């Protein structure tokens, strides 16, 4: 029901910046809690950032500790697009990044709480 299309991945040097985009269709975007996850080769998919809806009037953002202060999640409701602005990139940020949508307004920060996923976009950070 919810379709997600990601873009913006690529190869950057350590210390560089990159912005990922996720175009959303199929639901009222402003009322859908969203998240970004990533998966490196040989590792489990891990939570990166979430943009959730604690009340009808507010949004709330949450980040995993390793990206706090470097990454920013945001949404543009007029464009039905979710973003992940990544700065001060490190080689350990290298992974496939996935956009996800949840049927809940306040999902927990695990992959099982999200039922719609993008195809993933590769981010590679060189040293």
PDB file of N, CA, C and O in Angstrom, residues 7-59:
ATOM      1  N   UNK A   7      16.827   7.263  -3.243  1.00  0.00           N
ATOM      2  CA  UNK A   7      17.859   7.756  -4.137  1.00  0.00           C
ATOM      3  C   UNK A   7      18.883   8.537  -3.326  1.00  0.00           C
ATOM      4  O   UNK A   7      18.651   8.852  -2.162  1.00  0.00           O
ATOM      5  N   UNK A   8      20.016   8.844  -3.941  1.00  0.00           N
ATOM      6  CA  UNK A   8      21.009   9.698  -3.322  1.00  0.00           C
ATOM      7  C   UNK A   8      22.256   9.011  -2.828  1.00  0.00           C
ATOM      8  O   UNK A   8      23.198   9.689  -2.401  1.00  0.00           O
ATOM      9  N   UNK A   9      22.307   7.688  -2.864  1.00  0.00           N
ATOM     10  CA  UNK A   9      23.498   6.990  -2.430  1.00  0.00           C
ATOM     11  C   UNK A   9      24.652   7.190  -3.392  1.00  0.00           C
ATOM     12  O   UNK A   9      24.480   7.671  -4.507  1.00  0.00           O
ATOM     13  N   UNK A  10      25.848   6.826  -2.941  1.00  0.00           N
ATOM     14  CA  UNK A  10      27.025   6.969  -3.777  1.00  0.00           C
ATOM     15  C   UNK A  10      28.295   6.775  -2.999  1.00  0.00           C
ATOM     16  O   UNK A  10      28.284   6.307  -1.857  1.00  0.00           O
ATOM     17  N   UNK A  11      29.402   7.143  -3.627  1.00  0.00           N
ATOM     18  CA  UNK A  11      30.732   7.022  -3.048  1.00  0.00           C
ATOM     19  C   UNK A  11      31.233   8.391  -2.626  1.00  0.00           C
ATOM     20  O   UNK A  11      31.242   9.328  -3.427  1.00  0.00           O
ATOM     21  N   UNK A  12      31.642   8.508  -1.367  1.00  0.00           N
ATOM     22  CA  UNK A  12      32.191   9.753  -0.850  1.00  0.00           C
ATOM     23  C   UNK A  12      33.420   9.458  -0.013  1.00  0.00           C
ATOM     24  O   UNK A  12      33.598   8.349   0.489  1.00  0.00           O
ATOM     25  N   UNK A  13      34.268  10.458   0.147  1.00  0.00           N
ATOM     26  CA  UNK A  13      35.435  10.334   1.006  1.00  0.00           C
ATOM     27  C   UNK A  13      35.059  10.598   2.461  1.00  0.00           C
ATOM     28  O   UNK A  13      34.078  11.288   2.748  1.00  0.00           O
ATOM     29  N   UNK A  14      35.833  10.032   3.375  1.00  0.00           N
ATOM     30  CA  UNK A  14      35.615  10.282   4.791  1.00  0.00           C
ATOM     31  C   UNK A  14      35.601  11.778   5.070  1.00  0.00           C
ATOM     32  O   UNK A  14      36.429  12.527   4.554  1.00  0.00           O
ATOM     33  N   UNK A  15      34.645  12.205   5.896  1.00  0.00           N
ATOM     34  CA  UNK A  15      34.471  13.614   6.188  1.00  0.00           C
ATOM     35  C   UNK A  15      33.493  14.316   5.279  1.00  0.00           C
ATOM     36  O   UNK A  15      33.107  15.460   5.558  1.00  0.00           O
ATOM     37  N   UNK A  16      33.075  13.663   4.228  1.00  0.00           N
ATOM     38  CA  UNK A  16      32.154  14.254   3.278  1.00  0.00           C
ATOM     39  C   UNK A  16      30.705  14.152   3.709  1.00  0.00           C
ATOM     40  O   UNK A  16      30.383  13.643   4.783  1.00  0.00           O
ATOM     41  N   UNK A  17      29.822  14.635   2.837  1.00  0.00           N
ATOM     42  CA  UNK A  17      28.396  14.666   3.116  1.00  0.00           C
ATOM     43  C   UNK A  17      27.611  14.045   1.976  1.00  0.00           C
ATOM     44  O   UNK A  17      28.057  14.014   0.829  1.00  0.00           O
ATOM     45  N   UNK A  18      26.410  13.581   2.309  1.00  0.00           N
ATOM     46  CA  UNK A  18      25.528  12.979   1.326  1.00  0.00           C
ATOM     47  C   UNK A  18      24.101  13.118   1.829  1.00  0.00           C
ATOM     48  O   UNK A  18      23.861  13.031   3.041  1.00  0.00           O
ATOM     49  N   UNK A  19      23.151  13.327   0.931  1.00  0.00           N
ATOM     50  CA  UNK A  19      21.743  13.384   1.305  1.00  0.00           C
ATOM     51  C   UNK A  19      20.968  12.295   0.598  1.00  0.00           C
ATOM     52  O   UNK A  19      20.946  12.232  -0.637  1.00  0.00           O
ATOM     53  N   UNK A  20      20.310  11.449   1.383  1.00  0.00           N
ATOM     54  CA  UNK A  20      19.448  10.412   0.852  1.00  0.00           C
ATOM     55  C   UNK A  20      18.007  10.906   0.814  1.00  0.00           C
ATOM     56  O   UNK A  20      17.568  11.629   1.708  1.00  0.00           O
ATOM     57  N   UNK A  21      17.277  10.501  -0.217  1.00  0.00           N
ATOM     58  CA  UNK A  21      15.876  10.866  -0.361  1.00  0.00           C
ATOM     59  C   UNK A  21      15.023   9.617  -0.483  1.00  0.00           C
ATOM     60  O   UNK A  21      15.466   8.603  -1.019  1.00  0.00           O
ATOM     61  N   UNK A  22      13.792   9.705   0.004  1.00  0.00           N
ATOM     62  CA  UNK A  22      12.831   8.612  -0.078  1.00  0.00           C
ATOM     63  C   UNK A  22      11.494   9.194  -0.493  1.00  0.00           C
ATOM     64  O   UNK A  22      10.841   9.891   0.298  1.00  0.00           O
ATOM     65  N   UNK A  23      11.082   8.931  -1.721  1.00  0.00           N
ATOM     66  CA  UNK A  23       9.789   9.388  -2.224  1.00  0.00           C
ATOM     67  C   UNK A  23       8.710   8.404  -1.803  1.00  0.00           C
ATOM     68  O   UNK A  23       8.840   7.201  -2.026  1.00  0.00           O
ATOM     69  N   UNK A  24       7.637   8.917  -1.210  1.00  0.00           N
ATOM     70  CA  UNK A  24       6.590   8.091  -0.611  1.00  0.00           C
ATOM     71  C   UNK A  24       5.268   8.311  -1.327  1.00  0.00           C
ATOM     72  O   UNK A  24       4.886   9.446  -1.618  1.00  0.00           O
ATOM     73  N   UNK A  25       4.551   7.222  -1.600  1.00  0.00           N
ATOM     74  CA  UNK A  25       3.217   7.303  -2.176  1.00  0.00           C
ATOM     75  C   UNK A  25       2.341   6.201  -1.595  1.00  0.00           C
ATOM     76  O   UNK A  25       2.840   5.227  -1.028  1.00  0.00           O
ATOM     77  N   UNK A  26       1.012   6.353  -1.731  1.00  0.00           N
ATOM     78  CA  UNK A  26       0.082   5.317  -1.310  1.00  0.00           C
ATOM     79  C   UNK A  26      -0.648   5.575  -0.001  1.00  0.00           C
ATOM     80  O   UNK A  26      -1.647   4.914   0.277  1.00  0.00           O
ATOM     81  N   UNK A  27      -0.171   6.507   0.806  1.00  0.00           N
ATOM     82  CA  UNK A  27      -0.812   6.885   2.056  1.00  0.00           C
ATOM     83  C   UNK A  27      -0.648   8.377   2.283  1.00  0.00           C
ATOM     84  O   UNK A  27       0.133   9.037   1.589  1.00  0.00           O
ATOM     85  N   UNK A  28      -1.373   8.869   3.277  1.00  0.00           N
ATOM     86  CA  UNK A  28      -1.213  10.262   3.681  1.00  0.00           C
ATOM     87  C   UNK A  28       0.117  10.392   4.402  1.00  0.00           C
ATOM     88  O   UNK A  28       0.249  10.016   5.563  1.00  0.00           O
ATOM     89  N   UNK A  29       1.106  10.940   3.713  1.00  0.00           N
ATOM     90  CA  UNK A  29       2.474  10.927   4.192  1.00  0.00           C
ATOM     91  C   UNK A  29       2.642  11.621   5.534  1.00  0.00           C
ATOM     92  O   UNK A  29       3.407  11.166   6.386  1.00  0.00           O
ATOM     93  N   UNK A  30       1.938  12.718   5.736  1.00  0.00           N
ATOM     94  CA  UNK A  30       2.128  13.497   6.956  1.00  0.00           C
ATOM     95  C   UNK A  30       1.756  12.727   8.217  1.00  0.00           C
ATOM     96  O   UNK A  30       2.207  13.091   9.307  1.00  0.00           O
ATOM     97  N   UNK A  31       0.960  11.680   8.103  1.00  0.00           N
ATOM     98  CA  UNK A  31       0.519  10.898   9.252  1.00  0.00           C
ATOM     99  C   UNK A  31       1.219   9.546   9.373  1.00  0.00           C
ATOM    100  O   UNK A  31       0.806   8.704  10.171  1.00  0.00           O
ATOM    101  N   UNK A  32       2.286   9.332   8.605  1.00  0.00           N
ATOM    102  CA  UNK A  32       2.995   8.059   8.590  1.00  0.00           C
ATOM    103  C   UNK A  32       4.344   8.214   9.273  1.00  0.00           C
ATOM    104  O   UNK A  32       5.158   9.048   8.867  1.00  0.00           O
ATOM    105  N   UNK A  33       4.585   7.394  10.289  1.00  0.00           N
ATOM    106  CA  UNK A  33       5.896   7.376  10.927  1.00  0.00           C
ATOM    107  C   UNK A  33       6.907   6.707   9.999  1.00  0.00           C
ATOM    108  O   UNK A  33       6.615   5.683   9.376  1.00  0.00           O
ATOM    109  N   UNK A  34       8.091   7.280   9.915  1.00  0.00           N
ATOM    110  CA  UNK A  34       9.107   6.833   8.969  1.00  0.00           C
ATOM    111  C   UNK A  34      10.429   6.566   9.684  1.00  0.00           C
ATOM    112  O   UNK A  34      10.681   7.088  10.777  1.00  0.00           O
ATOM    113  N   UNK A  35      11.279   5.796   9.032  1.00  0.00           N
ATOM    114  CA  UNK A  35      12.592   5.528   9.590  1.00  0.00           C
ATOM    115  C   UNK A  35      13.616   5.213   8.517  1.00  0.00           C
ATOM    116  O   UNK A  35      13.274   4.903   7.372  1.00  0.00           O
ATOM    117  N   UNK A  36      14.882   5.315   8.901  1.00  0.00           N
ATOM    118  CA  UNK A  36      16.005   4.877   8.088  1.00  0.00           C
ATOM    119  C   UNK A  36      16.743   3.771   8.829  1.00  0.00           C
ATOM    120  O   UNK A  36      17.010   3.889  10.035  1.00  0.00           O
ATOM    121  N   UNK A  37      17.072   2.720   8.099  1.00  0.00           N
ATOM    122  CA  UNK A  37      17.870   1.612   8.609  1.00  0.00           C
ATOM    123  C   UNK A  37      19.039   1.385   7.658  1.00  0.00           C
ATOM    124  O   UNK A  37      19.013   1.836   6.517  1.00  0.00           O
ATOM    125  N   UNK A  38      20.052   0.673   8.123  1.00  0.00           N
ATOM    126  CA  UNK A  38      21.179   0.352   7.249  1.00  0.00           C
ATOM    127  C   UNK A  38      21.683  -1.056   7.538  1.00  0.00           C
ATOM    128  O   UNK A  38      21.509  -1.582   8.630  1.00  0.00           O
ATOM    129  N   UNK A  39      22.330  -1.639   6.536  1.00  0.00           N
ATOM    130  CA  UNK A  39      22.860  -2.977   6.677  1.00  0.00           C
ATOM    131  C   UNK A  39      24.195  -3.079   5.952  1.00  0.00           C
ATOM    132  O   UNK A  39      24.269  -2.860   4.740  1.00  0.00           O
ATOM    133  N   UNK A  40      25.238  -3.404   6.693  1.00  0.00           N
ATOM    134  CA  UNK A  40      26.556  -3.625   6.136  1.00  0.00           C
ATOM    135  C   UNK A  40      26.730  -5.110   5.828  1.00  0.00           C
ATOM    136  O   UNK A  40      26.055  -5.957   6.421  1.00  0.00           O
ATOM    137  N   UNK A  41      27.640  -5.459   4.912  1.00  0.00           N
ATOM    138  CA  UNK A  41      27.847  -6.870   4.581  1.00  0.00           C
ATOM    139  C   UNK A  41      28.183  -7.710   5.803  1.00  0.00           C
ATOM    140  O   UNK A  41      29.038  -7.340   6.607  1.00  0.00           O
ATOM    141  N   UNK A  42      27.484  -8.823   5.961  1.00  0.00           N
ATOM    142  CA  UNK A  42      27.724  -9.723   7.069  1.00  0.00           C
ATOM    143  C   UNK A  42      27.157  -9.285   8.400  1.00  0.00           C
ATOM    144  O   UNK A  42      27.384  -9.959   9.407  1.00  0.00           O
ATOM    145  N   UNK A  43      26.423  -8.179   8.422  1.00  0.00           N
ATOM    146  CA  UNK A  43      25.856  -7.674   9.667  1.00  0.00           C
ATOM    147  C   UNK A  43      24.340  -7.573   9.564  1.00  0.00           C
ATOM    148  O   UNK A  43      23.771  -7.573   8.485  1.00  0.00           O
ATOM    149  N   UNK A  44      23.690  -7.477  10.721  1.00  0.00           N
ATOM    150  CA  UNK A  44      22.245  -7.343  10.774  1.00  0.00           C
ATOM    151  C   UNK A  44      21.823  -5.935  10.406  1.00  0.00           C
ATOM    152  O   UNK A  44      22.583  -4.972  10.549  1.00  0.00           O
ATOM    153  N   UNK A  45      20.593  -5.818   9.929  1.00  0.00           N
ATOM    154  CA  UNK A  45      20.041  -4.508   9.658  1.00  0.00           C
ATOM    155  C   UNK A  45      19.873  -3.745  10.968  1.00  0.00           C
ATOM    156  O   UNK A  45      19.339  -4.279  11.944  1.00  0.00           O
ATOM    157  N   UNK A  46      20.334  -2.498  11.001  1.00  0.00           N
ATOM    158  CA  UNK A  46      20.289  -1.723  12.225  1.00  0.00           C
ATOM    159  C   UNK A  46      19.551  -0.403  12.032  1.00  0.00           C
ATOM    160  O   UNK A  46      19.563   0.194  10.952  1.00  0.00           O
ATOM    161  N   UNK A  47      18.946   0.051  13.102  1.00  0.00           N
ATOM    162  CA  UNK A  47      18.250   1.326  13.121  1.00  0.00           C
ATOM    163  C   UNK A  47      19.233   2.476  13.009  1.00  0.00           C
ATOM    164  O   UNK A  47      20.308   2.453  13.612  1.00  0.00           O
ATOM    165  N   UNK A  48      18.857   3.499  12.245  1.00  0.00           N
ATOM    166  CA  UNK A  48      19.670   4.698  12.105  1.00  0.00           C
ATOM    167  C   UNK A  48      18.938   5.928  12.640  1.00  0.00           C
ATOM    168  O   UNK A  48      19.445   6.643  13.502  1.00  0.00           O
ATOM    169  N   UNK A  49      17.741   6.184  12.127  1.00  0.00           N
ATOM    170  CA  UNK A  49      16.994   7.377  12.512  1.00  0.00           C
ATOM    171  C   UNK A  49      15.513   7.151  12.274  1.00  0.00           C
ATOM    172  O   UNK A  49      15.124   6.380  11.394  1.00  0.00           O
ATOM    173  N   UNK A  50      14.670   7.839  13.053  1.00  0.00           N
ATOM    174  CA  UNK A  50      13.226   7.749  12.898  1.00  0.00           C
ATOM    175  C   UNK A  50      12.592   9.122  12.965  1.00  0.00           C
ATOM    176  O   UNK A  50      13.095  10.015  13.659  1.00  0.00           O
ATOM    177  N   UNK A  51      11.490   9.271  12.244  1.00  0.00           N
ATOM    178  CA  UNK A  51      10.691  10.488  12.244  1.00  0.00           C
ATOM    179  C   UNK A  51       9.273  10.047  12.577  1.00  0.00           C
ATOM    180  O   UNK A  51       8.538   9.583  11.710  1.00  0.00           O
ATOM    181  N   UNK A  52       8.883  10.196  13.859  1.00  0.00           N
ATOM    182  CA  UNK A  52       7.641   9.632  14.370  1.00  0.00           C
ATOM    183  C   UNK A  52       6.658  10.713  14.799  1.00  0.00           C
ATOM    184  O   UNK A  52       6.981  11.910  14.753  1.00  0.00           O
ATOM    185  N   UNK A  53       5.471  10.271  15.236  1.00  0.00           N
ATOM    186  CA  UNK A  53       4.349  11.182  15.445  1.00  0.00           C
ATOM    187  C   UNK A  53       3.762  10.956  16.836  1.00  0.00           C
ATOM    188  O   UNK A  53       2.801  10.200  16.997  1.00  0.00           O
ATOM    189  N   UNK A  54       4.296  11.600  17.859  1.00  0.00           N
ATOM    190  CA  UNK A  54       3.781  11.386  19.223  1.00  0.00           C
ATOM    191  C   UNK A  54       2.399  11.970  19.458  1.00  0.00           C
ATOM    192  O   UNK A  54       1.664  11.460  20.293  1.00  0.00           O
ATOM    193  N   UNK A  55       2.037  13.042  18.758  1.00  0.00           N
ATOM    194  CA  UNK A  55       0.719  13.655  18.860  1.00  0.00           C
ATOM    195  C   UNK A  55       0.254  14.063  17.477  1.00  0.00           C
ATOM    196  O   UNK A  55       1.012  14.005  16.508  1.00  0.00           O
ATOM    197  N   UNK A  56      -0.985  14.522  17.394  1.00  0.00           N
ATOM    198  CA  UNK A  56      -1.512  14.988  16.112  1.00  0.00           C
ATOM    199  C   UNK A  56      -0.836  16.256  15.625  1.00  0.00           C
ATOM    200  O   UNK A  56      -0.923  16.582  14.448  1.00  0.00           O
ATOM    201  N   UNK A  57      -0.166  16.965  16.525  1.00  0.00           N
ATOM    202  CA  UNK A  57       0.385  18.269  16.202  1.00  0.00           C
ATOM    203  C   UNK A  57       1.903  18.291  16.083  1.00  0.00           C
ATOM    204  O   UNK A  57       2.463  19.311  15.672  1.00  0.00           O
ATOM    205  N   UNK A  58       2.568  17.198  16.436  1.00  0.00           N
ATOM    206  CA  UNK A  58       4.022  17.242  16.494  1.00  0.00           C
ATOM    207  C   UNK A  58       4.664  16.030  15.836  1.00  0.00           C
ATOM    208  O   UNK A  58       4.061  14.972  15.712  1.00  0.00           O
ATOM    209  N   UNK A  59       5.916  16.214  15.436  1.00  0.00           N
ATOM    210  CA  UNK A  59       6.795  15.146  15.025  1.00  0.00           C
ATOM    211  C   UNK A  59       7.933  15.030  16.030  1.00  0.00           C
ATOM    212  O   UNK A  59       8.232  15.991  16.756  1.00  0.00           O
TER     213      UNK A  59
END
